[in-house]
XYZ file of C-alpha atoms in Angstrom:
407
model
C 168.605 -54.254 -223.537
C 166.508 -52.303 -226.036
C 168.012 -54.227 -228.965
C 167.364 -57.532 -227.204
C 163.713 -56.620 -226.635
C 163.358 -55.656 -230.281
C 164.794 -58.960 -231.427
C 162.447 -60.867 -229.133
C 159.496 -59.006 -230.612
C 160.576 -59.908 -234.118
C 160.949 -63.544 -233.113
C 157.499 -63.509 -231.536
C 155.936 -62.236 -234.748
C 157.837 -64.807 -236.786
C 156.716 -67.744 -234.672
C 153.075 -66.645 -234.870
C 153.322 -66.256 -238.641
C 155.083 -69.610 -238.944
C 152.412 -71.279 -236.835
C 149.716 -69.725 -239.017
C 151.488 -71.185 -242.033
C 151.545 -74.567 -240.290
C 147.799 -74.331 -239.621
C 147.227 -73.466 -243.276
C 149.033 -76.664 -244.319
C 146.426 -78.670 -242.416
C 143.575 -76.703 -243.994
C 144.864 -77.527 -247.488
C 145.232 -81.215 -246.671
C 141.694 -81.371 -245.300
C 140.032 -79.593 -248.199
C 142.027 -81.446 -250.844
C 141.121 -84.839 -249.372
C 137.485 -83.694 -249.326
C 137.946 -82.636 -252.974
C 136.361 -79.276 -252.126
C 132.972 -80.930 -251.918
C 131.674 -78.807 -249.061
C 129.076 -81.401 -247.991
C 128.588 -85.143 -247.517
C 129.874 -87.260 -250.447
C 127.563 -89.574 -252.353
C 128.375 -93.273 -252.374
C 129.810 -93.049 -255.888
C 132.036 -90.059 -255.053
C 133.250 -91.727 -251.851
C 133.988 -94.938 -253.755
C 136.015 -92.980 -256.295
C 138.122 -91.465 -253.521
C 138.851 -94.881 -251.961
C 139.989 -97.281 -254.654
C 142.628 -99.148 -252.694
C 143.916 -99.891 -249.180
C 146.313 -96.941 -249.230
C 143.433 -94.570 -249.976
C 141.631 -95.851 -246.888
C 144.733 -95.438 -244.734
C 145.247 -91.870 -245.949
C 141.610 -90.982 -245.282
C 141.812 -92.485 -241.801
C 145.027 -90.669 -240.909
C 143.782 -87.321 -242.182
C 140.507 -87.814 -240.310
C 142.340 -88.759 -237.130
C 145.257 -86.311 -237.168
C 144.217 -83.354 -239.330
C 140.474 -82.827 -239.809
C 138.977 -80.834 -236.944
C 142.382 -79.983 -235.461
C 143.774 -77.403 -237.846
C 140.535 -75.441 -238.081
C 140.856 -75.178 -234.276
C 144.402 -73.837 -234.623
C 143.327 -71.374 -237.311
C 140.444 -70.175 -235.126
C 142.776 -69.840 -232.146
C 145.075 -67.666 -234.268
C 142.141 -65.462 -235.287
C 141.406 -64.737 -231.630
C 145.098 -64.103 -230.961
C 145.339 -61.723 -233.931
C 142.265 -59.873 -232.672
C 143.993 -59.295 -229.341
C 147.241 -58.167 -230.986
C 145.432 -55.596 -233.140
C 143.396 -54.221 -230.257
C 146.367 -54.219 -227.873
C 148.751 -52.456 -230.242
C 146.164 -49.771 -230.909
C 145.554 -49.365 -227.164
C 149.290 -48.889 -226.571
C 149.144 -45.981 -229.014
C 146.124 -44.539 -227.222
C 143.772 -45.476 -230.061
C 140.371 -47.162 -229.684
C 140.486 -49.745 -232.490
C 137.036 -51.250 -231.915
C 135.220 -49.321 -234.658
C 138.014 -49.900 -237.169
C 138.059 -53.609 -236.316
C 134.314 -53.905 -236.891
C 134.708 -52.228 -240.291
C 137.570 -54.610 -241.045
C 135.236 -57.521 -240.253
C 132.549 -56.149 -242.576
C 135.154 -56.230 -245.351
C 136.102 -59.787 -244.385
C 132.446 -60.762 -244.638
C 132.340 -59.372 -248.178
C 135.563 -61.170 -249.137
C 134.220 -64.377 -247.612
C 130.904 -64.133 -249.434
C 132.628 -63.719 -252.800
C 134.858 -66.693 -251.931
C 131.814 -68.766 -250.929
C 130.252 -68.349 -254.370
C 132.685 -70.848 -255.829
C 133.499 -72.847 -252.674
C 130.644 -73.682 -250.310
C 132.994 -74.630 -247.478
C 134.260 -71.049 -247.022
C 135.082 -70.241 -243.396
C 135.647 -66.480 -243.740
C 131.940 -65.626 -243.542
C 131.649 -67.673 -240.341
C 134.687 -65.946 -238.833
C 133.320 -62.536 -239.760
C 129.912 -63.121 -238.172
C 131.416 -64.579 -234.994
C 133.945 -61.735 -234.759
C 131.118 -59.297 -234.020
C 130.408 -61.313 -230.854
C 134.113 -61.419 -230.015
C 134.480 -57.664 -229.527
C 132.517 -57.504 -226.213
C 134.825 -60.159 -224.758
C 137.940 -58.013 -225.215
C 137.493 -56.511 -221.762
C 136.097 -59.645 -220.118
C 138.130 -61.212 -217.326
C 140.461 -64.126 -217.989
C 138.168 -66.276 -215.870
C 135.209 -65.400 -218.073
C 137.131 -66.244 -221.245
C 138.167 -69.644 -219.904
C 134.782 -70.525 -218.416
C 132.821 -69.629 -221.551
C 135.281 -71.412 -223.857
C 135.214 -74.503 -221.600
C 131.397 -74.604 -221.599
C 131.312 -74.374 -225.393
C 133.946 -77.073 -225.894
C 132.122 -79.305 -223.395
C 129.060 -79.157 -225.633
C 126.782 -76.547 -224.040
C 125.588 -75.297 -227.440
C 125.076 -78.815 -228.786
C 123.085 -79.996 -225.766
C 120.901 -76.886 -225.817
C 120.057 -77.321 -229.517
C 119.442 -81.063 -229.136
C 117.092 -80.430 -226.207
C 115.098 -78.085 -228.448
C 114.842 -80.126 -231.643
C 116.150 -83.647 -231.013
C 118.787 -83.359 -233.739
C 116.353 -82.518 -236.549
C 117.348 -79.885 -239.150
C 116.936 -76.318 -237.928
C 116.923 -74.581 -241.305
C 115.269 -75.188 -244.680
C 117.670 -76.913 -247.091
C 119.930 -77.703 -244.133
C 119.697 -81.497 -244.247
C 122.929 -82.821 -245.822
C 121.497 -86.242 -246.787
C 122.841 -86.943 -250.302
C 119.563 -88.380 -251.593
C 117.559 -85.161 -251.119
C 116.681 -83.336 -254.334
C 118.310 -80.016 -253.431
C 121.546 -81.782 -252.526
C 121.370 -83.738 -255.786
C 121.114 -80.412 -257.616
C 124.324 -79.296 -255.902
C 126.137 -82.510 -256.880
C 124.896 -82.067 -260.464
C 126.313 -78.534 -260.543
C 129.736 -79.791 -259.403
C 129.792 -82.865 -261.636
C 128.291 -81.496 -264.818
C 127.447 -77.811 -264.415
C 129.111 -74.532 -265.268
C 130.711 -72.043 -262.914
C 127.429 -70.098 -262.952
C 125.543 -73.245 -261.919
C 127.898 -73.619 -258.935
C 127.455 -69.952 -258.009
C 123.686 -70.353 -258.236
C 123.787 -73.267 -255.812
C 126.111 -71.502 -253.367
C 124.822 -67.958 -253.174
C 121.896 -68.786 -250.824
C 121.381 -72.534 -250.361
C 125.071 -73.087 -249.681
C 124.947 -70.721 -246.731
C 121.846 -72.397 -245.309
C 123.554 -75.797 -245.481
C 126.721 -74.394 -243.922
C 124.835 -72.604 -241.163
C 122.957 -75.818 -240.347
C 126.283 -77.594 -239.815
C 127.562 -74.705 -237.734
C 124.646 -74.219 -235.328
C 123.025 -77.661 -235.071
C 124.345 -80.600 -233.057
C 127.717 -80.737 -234.834
C 128.345 -77.428 -233.096
C 131.192 -76.101 -235.231
C 130.107 -72.513 -234.633
C 130.339 -72.880 -230.848
C 133.728 -74.553 -231.057
C 135.089 -71.862 -233.368
C 134.069 -69.150 -230.942
C 135.599 -71.073 -228.050
C 138.937 -71.163 -229.891
C 138.603 -67.434 -230.586
C 138.345 -66.861 -226.840
C 141.312 -69.118 -226.092
C 143.401 -67.180 -228.613
C 142.320 -63.939 -226.952
C 143.327 -65.345 -223.561
C 146.737 -66.522 -224.832
C 147.375 -63.050 -226.231
C 146.366 -61.443 -222.957
C 148.727 -63.586 -220.858
C 151.528 -62.774 -223.361
C 152.475 -66.408 -223.901
C 154.292 -65.756 -227.174
C 156.171 -62.863 -225.590
C 157.268 -64.990 -222.610
C 157.989 -68.372 -224.137
C 160.944 -68.892 -221.833
C 158.657 -68.658 -218.806
C 156.056 -70.867 -220.481
C 158.455 -73.575 -221.643
C 157.897 -75.971 -218.733
C 154.123 -75.439 -218.808
C 154.031 -76.097 -222.546
C 155.906 -79.375 -222.062
C 153.479 -80.482 -219.361
C 150.513 -79.413 -221.491
C 151.857 -81.455 -224.403
C 152.069 -84.709 -222.438
C 148.816 -84.207 -220.526
C 146.983 -83.346 -223.757
C 148.472 -86.364 -225.525
C 147.163 -88.624 -222.752
C 143.754 -86.937 -222.792
C 143.607 -87.343 -226.578
C 143.769 -91.100 -226.167
C 141.176 -91.074 -223.376
C 138.724 -88.925 -225.358
C 139.200 -90.900 -228.584
C 138.504 -94.202 -226.843
C 135.512 -92.659 -225.049
C 134.084 -91.367 -228.333
C 134.509 -94.764 -229.999
C 132.736 -96.538 -227.138
C 129.907 -94.011 -227.033
C 129.319 -94.092 -230.788
C 129.180 -97.882 -230.731
C 129.503 -100.273 -233.660
C 128.217 -98.677 -236.888
C 125.603 -100.585 -238.870
C 126.921 -101.647 -242.271
C 125.399 -99.593 -245.084
C 123.470 -97.233 -242.802
C 124.424 -93.596 -242.093
C 125.286 -92.618 -238.545
C 122.234 -91.237 -236.737
C 122.687 -88.377 -234.277
C 119.406 -88.826 -232.454
C 120.204 -89.564 -228.811
C 121.900 -88.019 -225.792
C 124.487 -90.781 -226.035
C 125.406 -89.677 -229.549
C 125.564 -86.066 -228.376
C 127.999 -87.128 -225.648
C 129.985 -89.073 -228.236
C 130.219 -85.978 -230.452
C 131.433 -83.962 -227.478
C 134.027 -86.610 -226.612
C 135.309 -86.435 -230.178
C 135.415 -82.629 -229.992
C 137.487 -82.954 -226.824
C 139.805 -85.334 -228.680
C 140.200 -82.762 -231.476
C 140.834 -80.000 -228.955
C 143.402 -82.042 -226.996
C 145.270 -83.014 -230.153
C 145.225 -79.392 -231.337
C 146.928 -78.445 -228.047
C 149.508 -81.168 -228.672
C 150.211 -79.693 -232.115
C 150.478 -76.161 -230.721
C 152.816 -77.122 -227.886
C 154.958 -79.353 -230.094
C 155.316 -76.640 -232.719
C 156.373 -73.999 -230.187
C 158.812 -76.310 -228.393
C 160.423 -77.406 -231.662
C 160.560 -73.831 -232.956
C 162.441 -72.714 -229.853
C 165.328 -74.986 -230.822
C 167.791 -73.470 -233.325
C 167.421 -76.307 -235.827
C 163.647 -76.248 -235.468
C 163.496 -72.502 -236.015
C 165.635 -72.759 -239.156
C 163.182 -75.231 -240.667
C 159.842 -73.956 -239.400
C 160.611 -70.284 -240.081
C 160.177 -71.066 -243.785
C 156.445 -71.208 -242.999
C 156.382 -67.582 -241.786
C 155.864 -65.954 -245.225
C 153.140 -68.514 -245.911
C 151.441 -67.453 -242.676
C 151.774 -63.766 -243.526
C 149.937 -64.446 -246.793
C 147.389 -66.810 -245.233
C 144.303 -65.054 -246.617
C 145.639 -64.864 -250.178
C 146.903 -68.437 -249.985
C 143.607 -69.717 -248.590
C 141.624 -68.206 -251.442
C 144.205 -69.345 -253.993
C 143.877 -72.917 -252.686
C 140.133 -72.792 -253.212
C 140.518 -71.446 -256.743
C 142.969 -74.220 -257.554
C 140.935 -76.919 -255.796
C 137.575 -76.057 -257.343
C 139.204 -75.831 -260.794
C 140.772 -79.261 -260.303
C 137.648 -81.028 -259.064
C 134.594 -79.228 -260.458
C 133.201 -79.750 -263.947
C 133.905 -76.155 -265.028
C 137.601 -77.054 -264.623
C 139.257 -80.454 -264.874
C 136.309 -82.366 -263.383
C 138.307 -84.710 -261.117
C 135.640 -84.926 -258.381
C 135.144 -88.591 -257.482
C 137.676 -89.628 -260.134
C 140.869 -88.814 -258.211
C 141.843 -91.112 -255.334
C 142.948 -90.006 -251.891
C 146.509 -90.987 -252.775
C 146.435 -88.740 -255.816
C 144.841 -85.800 -254.037
C 147.378 -86.067 -251.226
C 150.156 -85.779 -253.794
C 148.441 -82.771 -255.380
C 148.046 -81.153 -251.944
C 151.771 -81.546 -251.209
C 152.628 -79.903 -254.529
C 150.238 -77.000 -253.896
C 151.596 -76.478 -250.368
C 155.217 -76.520 -251.558
C 154.411 -74.116 -254.387
C 152.561 -71.702 -252.103
C 155.357 -71.707 -249.525
C 157.845 -70.846 -252.288
C 155.508 -68.266 -253.839
C 154.852 -66.554 -250.503
C 158.560 -66.127 -249.811
C 159.218 -64.886 -253.355
C 156.277 -62.474 -253.271
C 157.126 -60.993 -249.867
C 160.721 -60.457 -250.930
C 159.305 -57.835 -253.308
C 156.062 -56.691 -251.671
C 154.906 -55.898 -248.137
C 151.603 -57.781 -248.277
C 149.835 -60.546 -250.103
C 147.382 -59.304 -252.724
C 144.179 -59.975 -250.740
C 145.851 -58.774 -247.524
C 146.755 -55.543 -249.313
C 143.189 -54.996 -250.524
C 141.820 -55.788 -247.052
C 144.291 -53.465 -245.340
C 143.657 -50.666 -247.830
C 139.905 -51.040 -247.385
C 140.266 -51.039 -243.606
C 142.260 -47.785 -243.637
C 140.214 -46.345 -246.531
C 143.499 -45.487 -248.232
C 145.663 -47.399 -250.701
C 148.603 -48.860 -248.811
C 152.138 -48.915 -250.200
C 153.099 -52.356 -251.538
C 156.832 -51.711 -251.769
C 158.824 -52.888 -248.723
């Protein structure tokens, strides 16, 4: 019985790592199709991305099936990992809260360095929100679900819109491409040096990102909601009791698939017919409801992806295939930063300067190559070392002691 329990624990860790690798695949696809722009594209950049019907199809499919879904899965996994760390420490009689907060300070530093060359960095956002996550560790399951539901249903968005009517909250937060400070950012990407990019990102980039996070698009509130859901899933031991959860996961898959259709249609009807040549305005309660309906679509489809992954993984053939993603998931932080290094070098002027010149078809092909290479590299690296390079530095900094890299 003891051996069986041990094997189940190993399988649980593997499926979580494999699912993290799966979520990372979606992150790469999203960022590559956006060409690591980190803001709204200009008309000329957008036209360069879409030079044929296939480019439009690819953009539509990624927007429908990937963008907004895999960040939700990644955020969910962050909340789950938080629970696992706190729970394992508690089982040893250790209060991990202080160590976790120090770990998050280090993540904030790593994220800030990463953000200097890629404005769309998510690590700084995760680090800031993680400080608010700690008090919820001892909250009831009901509290976790109620708060996450309120956030996903748009409570943060409606509150902000009631205060400012959808106007920018922060200086330099308006993402309109024609504004001078946004033009300076485009110029840095299209014709500037690495130091020009860093100069644009070190302060103004964070103001623009924070505007997107806390204003009516509400990404910050959604991220925290997924943190709480991950915490709840860890607390109910879903990944430790997949046999018991199998029937519920199947029902959740089909119900969420149906809700995805309902929410997508609702969002389309609420947004209405766009005016040709004019940007979408987010200036009414109807548009706020439309944004929330689309968030609910993203959330429902993310649940479909989660349930489908787990159900497929539980089959022997599915596990054989999907387990190849486990090393990729174990090296998620290193791989995430490596993707950004590769992507910014490919698209920015200080590298190959492909921004607005590569089509969606081409960038999709590049993304597939990068994903395949990183999956292979992760397996090869972890066959020789215990951690990815950035994971090793983070772990060593957390423990204030160099950790052994040899397995």
